[in-house]
CSV table of C-alpha atoms in Angstrom, one decimal:
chain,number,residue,atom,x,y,z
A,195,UNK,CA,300.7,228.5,52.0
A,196,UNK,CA,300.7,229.7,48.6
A,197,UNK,CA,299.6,227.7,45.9
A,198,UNK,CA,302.6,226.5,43.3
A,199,UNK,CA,300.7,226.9,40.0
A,200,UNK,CA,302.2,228.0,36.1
A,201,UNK,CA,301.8,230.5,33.4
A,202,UNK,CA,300.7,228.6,30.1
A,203,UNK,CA,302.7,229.8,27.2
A,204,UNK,CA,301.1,230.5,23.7
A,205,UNK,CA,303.2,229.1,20.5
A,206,UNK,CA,306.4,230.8,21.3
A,207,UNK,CA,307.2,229.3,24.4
A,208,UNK,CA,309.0,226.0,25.2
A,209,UNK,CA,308.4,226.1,29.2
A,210,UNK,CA,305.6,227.4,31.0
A,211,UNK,CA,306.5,230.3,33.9
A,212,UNK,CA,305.9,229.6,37.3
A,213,UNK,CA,303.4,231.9,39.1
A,214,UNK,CA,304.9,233.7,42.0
A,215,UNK,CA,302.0,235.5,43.9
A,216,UNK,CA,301.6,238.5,45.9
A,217,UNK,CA,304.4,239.4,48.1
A,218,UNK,CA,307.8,238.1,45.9
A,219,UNK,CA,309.7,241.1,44.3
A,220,UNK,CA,308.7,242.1,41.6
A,221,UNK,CA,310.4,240.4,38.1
A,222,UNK,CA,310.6,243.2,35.1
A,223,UNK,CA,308.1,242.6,32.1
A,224,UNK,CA,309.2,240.3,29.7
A,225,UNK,CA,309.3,241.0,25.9
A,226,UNK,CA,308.1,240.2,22.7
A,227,UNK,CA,306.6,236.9,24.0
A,228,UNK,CA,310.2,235.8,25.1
A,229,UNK,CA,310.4,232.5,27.8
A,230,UNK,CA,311.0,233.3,30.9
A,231,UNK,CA,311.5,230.3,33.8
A,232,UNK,CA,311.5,232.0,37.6
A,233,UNK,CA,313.4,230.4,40.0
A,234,UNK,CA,311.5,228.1,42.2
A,235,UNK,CA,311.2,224.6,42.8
A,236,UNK,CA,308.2,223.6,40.5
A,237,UNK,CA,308.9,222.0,37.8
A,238,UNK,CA,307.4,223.0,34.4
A,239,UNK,CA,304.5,221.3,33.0
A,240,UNK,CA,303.8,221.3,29.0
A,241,UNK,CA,302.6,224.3,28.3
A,242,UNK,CA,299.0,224.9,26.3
A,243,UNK,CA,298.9,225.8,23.1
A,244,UNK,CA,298.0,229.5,21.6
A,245,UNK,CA,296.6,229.4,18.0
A,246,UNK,CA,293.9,231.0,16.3
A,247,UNK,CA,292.1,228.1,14.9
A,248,UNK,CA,292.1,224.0,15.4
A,249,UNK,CA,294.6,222.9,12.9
A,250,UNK,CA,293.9,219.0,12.5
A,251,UNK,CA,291.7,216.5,13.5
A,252,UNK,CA,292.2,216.2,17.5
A,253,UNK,CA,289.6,213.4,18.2
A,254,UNK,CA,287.4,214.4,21.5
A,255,UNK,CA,287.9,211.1,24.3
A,256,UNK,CA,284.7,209.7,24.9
A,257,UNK,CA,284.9,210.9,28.5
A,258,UNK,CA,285.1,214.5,27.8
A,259,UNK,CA,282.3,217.2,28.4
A,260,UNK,CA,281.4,218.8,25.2
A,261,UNK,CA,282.8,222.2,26.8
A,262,UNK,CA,286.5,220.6,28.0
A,263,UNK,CA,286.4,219.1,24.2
A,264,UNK,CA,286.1,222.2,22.6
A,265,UNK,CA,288.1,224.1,25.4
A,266,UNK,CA,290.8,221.9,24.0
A,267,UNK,CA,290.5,222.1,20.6
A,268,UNK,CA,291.1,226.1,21.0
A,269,UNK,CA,294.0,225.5,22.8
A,270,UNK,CA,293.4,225.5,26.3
A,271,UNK,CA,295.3,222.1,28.1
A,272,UNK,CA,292.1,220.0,29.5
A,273,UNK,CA,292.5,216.6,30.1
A,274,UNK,CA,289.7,215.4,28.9
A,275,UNK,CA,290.6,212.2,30.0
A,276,UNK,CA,289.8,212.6,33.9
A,277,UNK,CA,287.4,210.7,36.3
A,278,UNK,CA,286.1,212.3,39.6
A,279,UNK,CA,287.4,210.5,42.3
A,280,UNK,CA,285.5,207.5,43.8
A,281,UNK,CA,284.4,209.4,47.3
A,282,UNK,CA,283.1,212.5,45.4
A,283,UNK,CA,279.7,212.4,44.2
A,284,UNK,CA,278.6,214.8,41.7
A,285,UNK,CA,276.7,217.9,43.7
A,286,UNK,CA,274.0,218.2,44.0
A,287,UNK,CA,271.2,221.2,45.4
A,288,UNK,CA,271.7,220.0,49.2
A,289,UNK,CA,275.4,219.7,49.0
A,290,UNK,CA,276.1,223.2,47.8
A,291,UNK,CA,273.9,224.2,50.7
A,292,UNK,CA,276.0,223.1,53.3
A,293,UNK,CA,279.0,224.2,50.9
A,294,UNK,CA,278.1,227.7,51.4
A,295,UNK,CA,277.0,227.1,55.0
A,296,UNK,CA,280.3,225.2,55.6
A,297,UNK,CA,282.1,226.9,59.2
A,298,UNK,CA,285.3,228.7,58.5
A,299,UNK,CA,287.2,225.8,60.6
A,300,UNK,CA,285.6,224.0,57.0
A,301,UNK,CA,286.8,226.0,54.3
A,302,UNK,CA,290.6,225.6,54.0
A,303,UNK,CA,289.3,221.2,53.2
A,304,UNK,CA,287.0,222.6,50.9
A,305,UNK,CA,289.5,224.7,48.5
A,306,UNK,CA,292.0,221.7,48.9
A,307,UNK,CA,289.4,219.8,47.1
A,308,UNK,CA,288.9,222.3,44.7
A,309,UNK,CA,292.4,222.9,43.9
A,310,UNK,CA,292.4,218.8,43.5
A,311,UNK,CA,289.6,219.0,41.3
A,312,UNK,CA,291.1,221.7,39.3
A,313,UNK,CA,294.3,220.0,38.9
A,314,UNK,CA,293.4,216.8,37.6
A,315,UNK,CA,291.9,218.5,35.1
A,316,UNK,CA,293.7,221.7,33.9
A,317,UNK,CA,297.1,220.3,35.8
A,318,UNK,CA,298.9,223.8,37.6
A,319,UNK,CA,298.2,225.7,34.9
A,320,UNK,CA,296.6,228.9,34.9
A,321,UNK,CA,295.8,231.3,32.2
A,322,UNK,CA,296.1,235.4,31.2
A,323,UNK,CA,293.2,237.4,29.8
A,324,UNK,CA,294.2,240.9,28.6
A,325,UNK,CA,291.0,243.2,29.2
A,326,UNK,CA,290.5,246.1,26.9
A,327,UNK,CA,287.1,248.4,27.8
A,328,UNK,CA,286.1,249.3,24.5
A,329,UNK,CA,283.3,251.9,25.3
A,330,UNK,CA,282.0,253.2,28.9
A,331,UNK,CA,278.6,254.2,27.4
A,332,UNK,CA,275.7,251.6,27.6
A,333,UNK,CA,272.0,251.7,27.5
A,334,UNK,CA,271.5,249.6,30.2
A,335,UNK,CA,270.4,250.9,34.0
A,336,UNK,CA,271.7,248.2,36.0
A,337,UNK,CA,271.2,248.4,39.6
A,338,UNK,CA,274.7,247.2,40.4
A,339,UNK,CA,276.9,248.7,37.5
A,340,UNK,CA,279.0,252.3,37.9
A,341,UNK,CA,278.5,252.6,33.9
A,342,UNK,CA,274.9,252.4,34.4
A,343,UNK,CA,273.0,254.6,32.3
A,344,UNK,CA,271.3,257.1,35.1
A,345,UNK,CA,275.1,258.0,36.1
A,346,UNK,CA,275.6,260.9,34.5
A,347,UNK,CA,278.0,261.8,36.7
A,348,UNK,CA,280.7,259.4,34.4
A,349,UNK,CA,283.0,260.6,32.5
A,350,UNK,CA,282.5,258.4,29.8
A,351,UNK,CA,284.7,257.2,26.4
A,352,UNK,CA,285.2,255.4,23.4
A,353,UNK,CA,288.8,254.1,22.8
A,354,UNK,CA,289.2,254.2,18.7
A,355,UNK,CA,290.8,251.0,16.8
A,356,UNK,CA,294.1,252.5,16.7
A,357,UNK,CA,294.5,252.9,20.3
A,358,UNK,CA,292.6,249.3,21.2
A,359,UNK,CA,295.4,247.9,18.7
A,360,UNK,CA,298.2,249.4,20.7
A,361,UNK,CA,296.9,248.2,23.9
A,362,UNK,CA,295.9,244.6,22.6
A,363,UNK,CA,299.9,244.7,20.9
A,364,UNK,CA,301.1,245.4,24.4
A,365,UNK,CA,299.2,242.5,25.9
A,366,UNK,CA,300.3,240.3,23.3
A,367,UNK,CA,303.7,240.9,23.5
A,368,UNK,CA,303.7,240.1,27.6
A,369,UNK,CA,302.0,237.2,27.3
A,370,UNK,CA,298.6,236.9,27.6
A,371,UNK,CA,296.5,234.6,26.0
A,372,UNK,CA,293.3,235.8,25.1
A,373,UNK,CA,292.0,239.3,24.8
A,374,UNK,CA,288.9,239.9,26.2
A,375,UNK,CA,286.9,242.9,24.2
A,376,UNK,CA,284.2,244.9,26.7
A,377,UNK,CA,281.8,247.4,26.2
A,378,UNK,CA,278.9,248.7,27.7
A,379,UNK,CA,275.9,247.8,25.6
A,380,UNK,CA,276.5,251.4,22.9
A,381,UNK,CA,274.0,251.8,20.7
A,382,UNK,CA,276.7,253.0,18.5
A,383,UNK,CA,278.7,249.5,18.6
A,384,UNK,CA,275.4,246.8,18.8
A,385,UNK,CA,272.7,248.4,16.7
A,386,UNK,CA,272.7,248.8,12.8
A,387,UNK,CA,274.3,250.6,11.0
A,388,UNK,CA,277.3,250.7,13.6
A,389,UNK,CA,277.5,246.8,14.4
A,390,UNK,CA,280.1,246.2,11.3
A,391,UNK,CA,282.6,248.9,13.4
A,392,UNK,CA,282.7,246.3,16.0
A,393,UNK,CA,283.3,243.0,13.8
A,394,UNK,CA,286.0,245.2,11.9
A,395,UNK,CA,287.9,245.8,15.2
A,396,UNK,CA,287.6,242.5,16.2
A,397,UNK,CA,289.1,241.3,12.7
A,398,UNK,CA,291.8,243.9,13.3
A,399,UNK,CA,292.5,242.7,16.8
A,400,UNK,CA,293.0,239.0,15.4
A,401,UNK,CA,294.4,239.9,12.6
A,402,UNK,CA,297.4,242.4,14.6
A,403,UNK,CA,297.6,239.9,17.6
A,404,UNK,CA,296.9,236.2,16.3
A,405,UNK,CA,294.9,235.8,19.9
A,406,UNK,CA,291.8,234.2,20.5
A,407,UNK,CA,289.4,237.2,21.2
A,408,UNK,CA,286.3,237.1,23.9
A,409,UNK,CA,283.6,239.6,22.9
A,410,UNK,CA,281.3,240.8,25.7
A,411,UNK,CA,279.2,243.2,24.3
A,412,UNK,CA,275.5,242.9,26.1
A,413,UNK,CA,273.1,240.6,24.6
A,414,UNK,CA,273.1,240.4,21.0
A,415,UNK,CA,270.4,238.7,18.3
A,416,UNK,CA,271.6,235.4,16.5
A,417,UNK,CA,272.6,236.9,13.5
A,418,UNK,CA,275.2,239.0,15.1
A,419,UNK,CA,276.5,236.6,17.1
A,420,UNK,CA,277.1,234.8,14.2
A,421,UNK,CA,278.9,237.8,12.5
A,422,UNK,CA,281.6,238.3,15.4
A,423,UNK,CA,282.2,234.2,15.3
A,424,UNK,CA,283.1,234.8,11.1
A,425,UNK,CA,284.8,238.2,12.0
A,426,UNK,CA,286.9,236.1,14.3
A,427,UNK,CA,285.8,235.8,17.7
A,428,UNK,CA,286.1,233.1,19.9
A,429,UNK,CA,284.3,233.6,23.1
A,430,UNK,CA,281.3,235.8,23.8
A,431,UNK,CA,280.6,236.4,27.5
A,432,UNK,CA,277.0,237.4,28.5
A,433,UNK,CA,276.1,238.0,32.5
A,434,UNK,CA,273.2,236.8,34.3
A,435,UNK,CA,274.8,237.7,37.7
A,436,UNK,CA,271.5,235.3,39.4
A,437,UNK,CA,269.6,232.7,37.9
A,438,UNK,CA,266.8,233.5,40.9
A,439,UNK,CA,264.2,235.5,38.8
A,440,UNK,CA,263.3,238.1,41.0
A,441,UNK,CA,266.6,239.1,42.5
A,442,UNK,CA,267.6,239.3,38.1
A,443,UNK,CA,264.6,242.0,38.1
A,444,UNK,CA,266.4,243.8,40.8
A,445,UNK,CA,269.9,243.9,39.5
A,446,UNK,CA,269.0,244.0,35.9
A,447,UNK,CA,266.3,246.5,35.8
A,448,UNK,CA,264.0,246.6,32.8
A,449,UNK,CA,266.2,243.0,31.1
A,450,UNK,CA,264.3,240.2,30.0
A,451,UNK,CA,265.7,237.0,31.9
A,452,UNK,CA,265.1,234.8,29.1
A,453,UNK,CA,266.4,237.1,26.3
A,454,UNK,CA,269.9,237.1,27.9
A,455,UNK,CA,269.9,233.4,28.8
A,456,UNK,CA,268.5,232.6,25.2
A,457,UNK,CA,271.6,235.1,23.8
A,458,UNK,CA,274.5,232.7,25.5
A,459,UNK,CA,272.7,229.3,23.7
A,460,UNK,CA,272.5,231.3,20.6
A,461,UNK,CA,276.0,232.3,20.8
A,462,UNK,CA,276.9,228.5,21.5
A,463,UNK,CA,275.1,227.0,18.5
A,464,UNK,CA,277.1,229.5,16.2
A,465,UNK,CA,280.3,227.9,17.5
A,466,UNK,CA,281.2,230.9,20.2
A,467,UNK,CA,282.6,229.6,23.8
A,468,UNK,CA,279.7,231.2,26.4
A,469,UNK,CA,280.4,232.3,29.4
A,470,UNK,CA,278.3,233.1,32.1
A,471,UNK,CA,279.1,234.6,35.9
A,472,UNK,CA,277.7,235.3,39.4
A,473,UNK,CA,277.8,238.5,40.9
A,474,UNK,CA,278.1,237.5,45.3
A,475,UNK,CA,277.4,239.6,48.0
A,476,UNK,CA,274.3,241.1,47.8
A,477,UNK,CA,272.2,239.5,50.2
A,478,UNK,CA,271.7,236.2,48.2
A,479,UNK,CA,271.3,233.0,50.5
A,480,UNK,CA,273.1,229.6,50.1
A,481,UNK,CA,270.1,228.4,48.2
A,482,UNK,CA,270.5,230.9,45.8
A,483,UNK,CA,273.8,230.2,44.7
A,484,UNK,CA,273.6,226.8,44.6
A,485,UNK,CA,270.3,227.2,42.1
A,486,UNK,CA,272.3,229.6,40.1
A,487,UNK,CA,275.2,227.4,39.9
A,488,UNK,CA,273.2,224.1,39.0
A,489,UNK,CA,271.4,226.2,36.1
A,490,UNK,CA,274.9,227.0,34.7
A,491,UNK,CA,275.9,223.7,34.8
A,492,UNK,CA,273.2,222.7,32.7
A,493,UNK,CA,274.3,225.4,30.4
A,494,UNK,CA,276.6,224.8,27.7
A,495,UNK,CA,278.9,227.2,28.9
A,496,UNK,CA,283.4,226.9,28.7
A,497,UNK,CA,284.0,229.4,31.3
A,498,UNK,CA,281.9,230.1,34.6
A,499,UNK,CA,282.9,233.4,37.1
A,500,UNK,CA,281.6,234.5,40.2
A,501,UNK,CA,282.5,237.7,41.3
A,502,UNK,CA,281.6,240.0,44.5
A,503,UNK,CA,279.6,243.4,44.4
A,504,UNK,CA,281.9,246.6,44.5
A,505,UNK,CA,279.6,249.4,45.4
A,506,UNK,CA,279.8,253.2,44.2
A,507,UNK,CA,278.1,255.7,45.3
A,508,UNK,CA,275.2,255.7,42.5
A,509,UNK,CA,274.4,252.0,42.5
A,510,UNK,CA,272.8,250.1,45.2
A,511,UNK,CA,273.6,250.6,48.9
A,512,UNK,CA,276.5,249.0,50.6
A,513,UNK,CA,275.3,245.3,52.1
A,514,UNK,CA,275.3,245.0,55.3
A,515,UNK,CA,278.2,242.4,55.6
A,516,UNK,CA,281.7,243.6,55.8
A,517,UNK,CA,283.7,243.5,52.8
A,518,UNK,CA,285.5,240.3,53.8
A,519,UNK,CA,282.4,238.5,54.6
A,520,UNK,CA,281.3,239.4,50.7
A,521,UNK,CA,284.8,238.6,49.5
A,522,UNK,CA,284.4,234.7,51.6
A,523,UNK,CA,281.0,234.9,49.5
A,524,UNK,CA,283.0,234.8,46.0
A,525,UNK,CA,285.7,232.3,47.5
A,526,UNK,CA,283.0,229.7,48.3
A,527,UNK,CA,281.3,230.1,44.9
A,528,UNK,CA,284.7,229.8,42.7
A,529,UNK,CA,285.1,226.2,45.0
A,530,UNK,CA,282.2,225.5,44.3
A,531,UNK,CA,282.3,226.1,40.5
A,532,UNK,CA,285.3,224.1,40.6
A,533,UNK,CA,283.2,221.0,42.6
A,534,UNK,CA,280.5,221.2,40.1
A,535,UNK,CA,281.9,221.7,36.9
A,536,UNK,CA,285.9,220.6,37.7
A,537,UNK,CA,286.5,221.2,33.3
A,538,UNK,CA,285.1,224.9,33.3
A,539,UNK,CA,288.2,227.7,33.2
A,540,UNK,CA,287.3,229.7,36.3
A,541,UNK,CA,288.2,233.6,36.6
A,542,UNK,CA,290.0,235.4,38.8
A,543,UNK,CA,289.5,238.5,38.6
A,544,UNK,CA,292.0,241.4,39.3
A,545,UNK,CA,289.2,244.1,39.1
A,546,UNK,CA,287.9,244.0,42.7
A,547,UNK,CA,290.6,243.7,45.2
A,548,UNK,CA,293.9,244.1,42.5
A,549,UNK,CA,297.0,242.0,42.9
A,550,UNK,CA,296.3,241.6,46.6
A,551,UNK,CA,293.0,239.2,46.2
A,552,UNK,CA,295.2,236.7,43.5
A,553,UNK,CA,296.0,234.9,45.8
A,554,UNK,CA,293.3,233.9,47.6
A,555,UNK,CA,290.8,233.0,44.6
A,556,UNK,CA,293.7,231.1,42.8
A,557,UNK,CA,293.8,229.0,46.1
A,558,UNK,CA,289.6,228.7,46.0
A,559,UNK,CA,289.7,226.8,42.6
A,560,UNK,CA,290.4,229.8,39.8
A,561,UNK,CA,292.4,229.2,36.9
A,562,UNK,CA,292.4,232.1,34.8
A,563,UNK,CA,294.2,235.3,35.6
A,564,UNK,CA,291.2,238.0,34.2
A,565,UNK,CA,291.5,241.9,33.8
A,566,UNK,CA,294.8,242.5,33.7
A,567,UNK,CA,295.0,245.6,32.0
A,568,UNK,CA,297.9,248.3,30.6
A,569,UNK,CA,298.6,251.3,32.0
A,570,UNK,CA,299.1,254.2,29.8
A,571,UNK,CA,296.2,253.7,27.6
A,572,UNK,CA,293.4,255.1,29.6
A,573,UNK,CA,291.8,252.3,29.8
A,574,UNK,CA,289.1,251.1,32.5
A,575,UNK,CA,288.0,248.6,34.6
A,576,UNK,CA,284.5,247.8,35.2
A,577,UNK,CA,283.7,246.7,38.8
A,578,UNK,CA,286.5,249.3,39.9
A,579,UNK,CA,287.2,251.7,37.3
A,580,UNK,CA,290.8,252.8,38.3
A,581,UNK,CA,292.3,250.1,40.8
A,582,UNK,CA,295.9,249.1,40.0
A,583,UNK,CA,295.9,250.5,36.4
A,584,UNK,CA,298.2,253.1,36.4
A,585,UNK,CA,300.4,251.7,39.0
A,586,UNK,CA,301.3,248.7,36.9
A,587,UNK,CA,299.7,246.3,39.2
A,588,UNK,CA,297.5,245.1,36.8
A,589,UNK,CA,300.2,244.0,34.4
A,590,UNK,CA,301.3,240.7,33.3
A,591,UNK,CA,304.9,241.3,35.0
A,592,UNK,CA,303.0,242.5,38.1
A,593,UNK,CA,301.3,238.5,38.4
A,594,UNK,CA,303.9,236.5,37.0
């Protein structure tokens, strides 16, 4: 059965729109932020709040992480207030083990606890992240990635302000509520003297939108960091994909482990929202996710993803396992997540199985609706550059 869950509105909105997932006809986009109720039998919950900075003093309950805390104070509905239930202990090493070793007869208890944790949290409601791919170039030569610097193969791009405002307009006006700013890590965006183009567009895409903005531009000294937060960004999202050393050396060839870890606590201190991800199905045991996970737990970190390995054909071989096997990979690490860090918003993402695969990691634990992306604007994905774009399946009216 699919789950009943809700759009949260942004400051416009008086009623929050229920989710309908794959498979219901398709509702035409709404405009100009407008409220829109579908039918069904859930009834709206208060919708979160969008605005571009804490107006107030909202006092943090003593109970709160320091992540749900300032989660909420950017507008994102956490209750703060929540206790785990008396049977669940927090998990630890051994129990995330035999989470990832858990039979399939297992797995539909284990997302109903996840969806439980998730709710008494964040309630049904689940959140829109407009994605807008800046620049396909990077510097990088990551074993896993299509924009990977040895494929020269690419057709590559860099989208200019104007049409990143147009796009970022578009997402605005259909709902979303954060727009999430990718690019490969170009030279001509994150080195001197080119950095200051990047915190001008991000300025220009707060200023034209009024949306919190998520930079995720590779890993970036202090000082910079600190220059996107005063430009206006919010969030700043660096990958590890592993927190197992030696599978990092294979996946981010010639990256210095501590160097990215040490950019997400820098972003942190200067008042950014980190976020950090997984990358599943590449071989990695049960023991290996469940040490990544416990290392991002003891992160400071407001949003966590895990996400599954789509291969090409110039980045590492195709796995063994089948796709699906892979794809159950990614579902048992978003309920796990959920388990471990029940106050962390939780991706799912659109970019490796489109519309189709909503479903399934909304049920797993996920609360945030990630790449949706307008067609029209020759814009990209990154895990699968063309997937639902241009067929308007990776729209805002295509998942609500």
């Amino acid at each position: 059965m699919l789950p009943t869950v809700h759009i949260a509105h942004g400051l416009s909105a008086r009623k929050a729109r229920r989710l309908s997932l794959p498979g219901r006809t398709q509702s035409p986009a709404p405009s100009r932020r407008a409220p829109r109720r579908l039918e069904g039998e859930a009834v709206p919950l208060r919708p979160a709040r969008r605005r571009s900075r804490p107006q107030g003093k909202e006092a943090a309950h003593p109970r709160g992480s320091p992540q749900s805390d300032c989660l909420k104070r950017k507008g994102f509905a956490v209750d703060t207030t929540h206790q785990p239930l008396e049977s669940e202990a927090p998990l630890n090493r051994e129990a995330l083990i035999r989470l990832f070793d858990a039979p399939e007869s297992e797995r539909p208890a284990l997302f109903a606890r996840a969806r439980a944790a998730r709710e008494r949290v964040f309630g049904s409601k689940v959140f829109l992240y407009g994605f807008l791919y800046l620049s396909t170039h990077c510097r990088n030569d990551c074993a896993f990635c299509h924009y990977r610097r040895s494929n020269t193969a690419l057709a590559r791009y860099r989208k200019s302000t104007d049409e990143l405002l147009e796009a970022a307009r578009r997402l605005a006006s259909d709902g979303v509520h954060l727009l999430d700013l990718t690019l490969g890590e170009d030279p001509y965006y994150v080195e001197e003297p080119g950095f200051s183009r990047l915190t001008e567009l991000v300025s220009a895409l707060r200023q034209a939108t009024g949306l919190p903005i998520m930079v995720s531009p590779g890993v970036l000294p202090a000082q910079r960091l600190a220059r996107l937060r005063e430009a206006g960004a919010d969030w700043y999202a660096c990958y590890q994909e592993t927190h197992i050393r030696k599978r990092f050396e294979g996946l981010r060839l010639g990256q210095d482990y501590d160097v990215r870890r040490r950019a997400r606590l820098d972003a942190a201190s200067c008042g950014l929202l980190a976020e950090d991800g997984l990358l599943t199905g590449l071989g990695e045991s049960a023991a290996d996710l469940a040490d990544s996970i416990l290392a991002m737990r003891a992160e400071p970190l407001a949003p966590v993803r895990a996400m599954s390995y789509v291969p090409h054909p110039t980045t590492l071989p195709v796995p063994p396992a089948a796709p699906e096997t892979r794809r159950t990979r990614e579902l048992l690490a978003i309920a796990a997540m959920r388990l471990a860090m029940p106050d962390r918003l939780i991706p799912a993402s659109l970019d490796v199985d489109g519309l189709e695969g909503l479903a399934a990691r909304l049920e797993a634990g996920a609360n945030v609706v990630t790449s949706i992306v307008p067609s029209g604007c020759g814009l990209a994905g990154v895990a699968s550059e063309d997937l639902d774009i241009e067929n308007e399946r990776r729209g805002v009216a295509a998942v609500v």
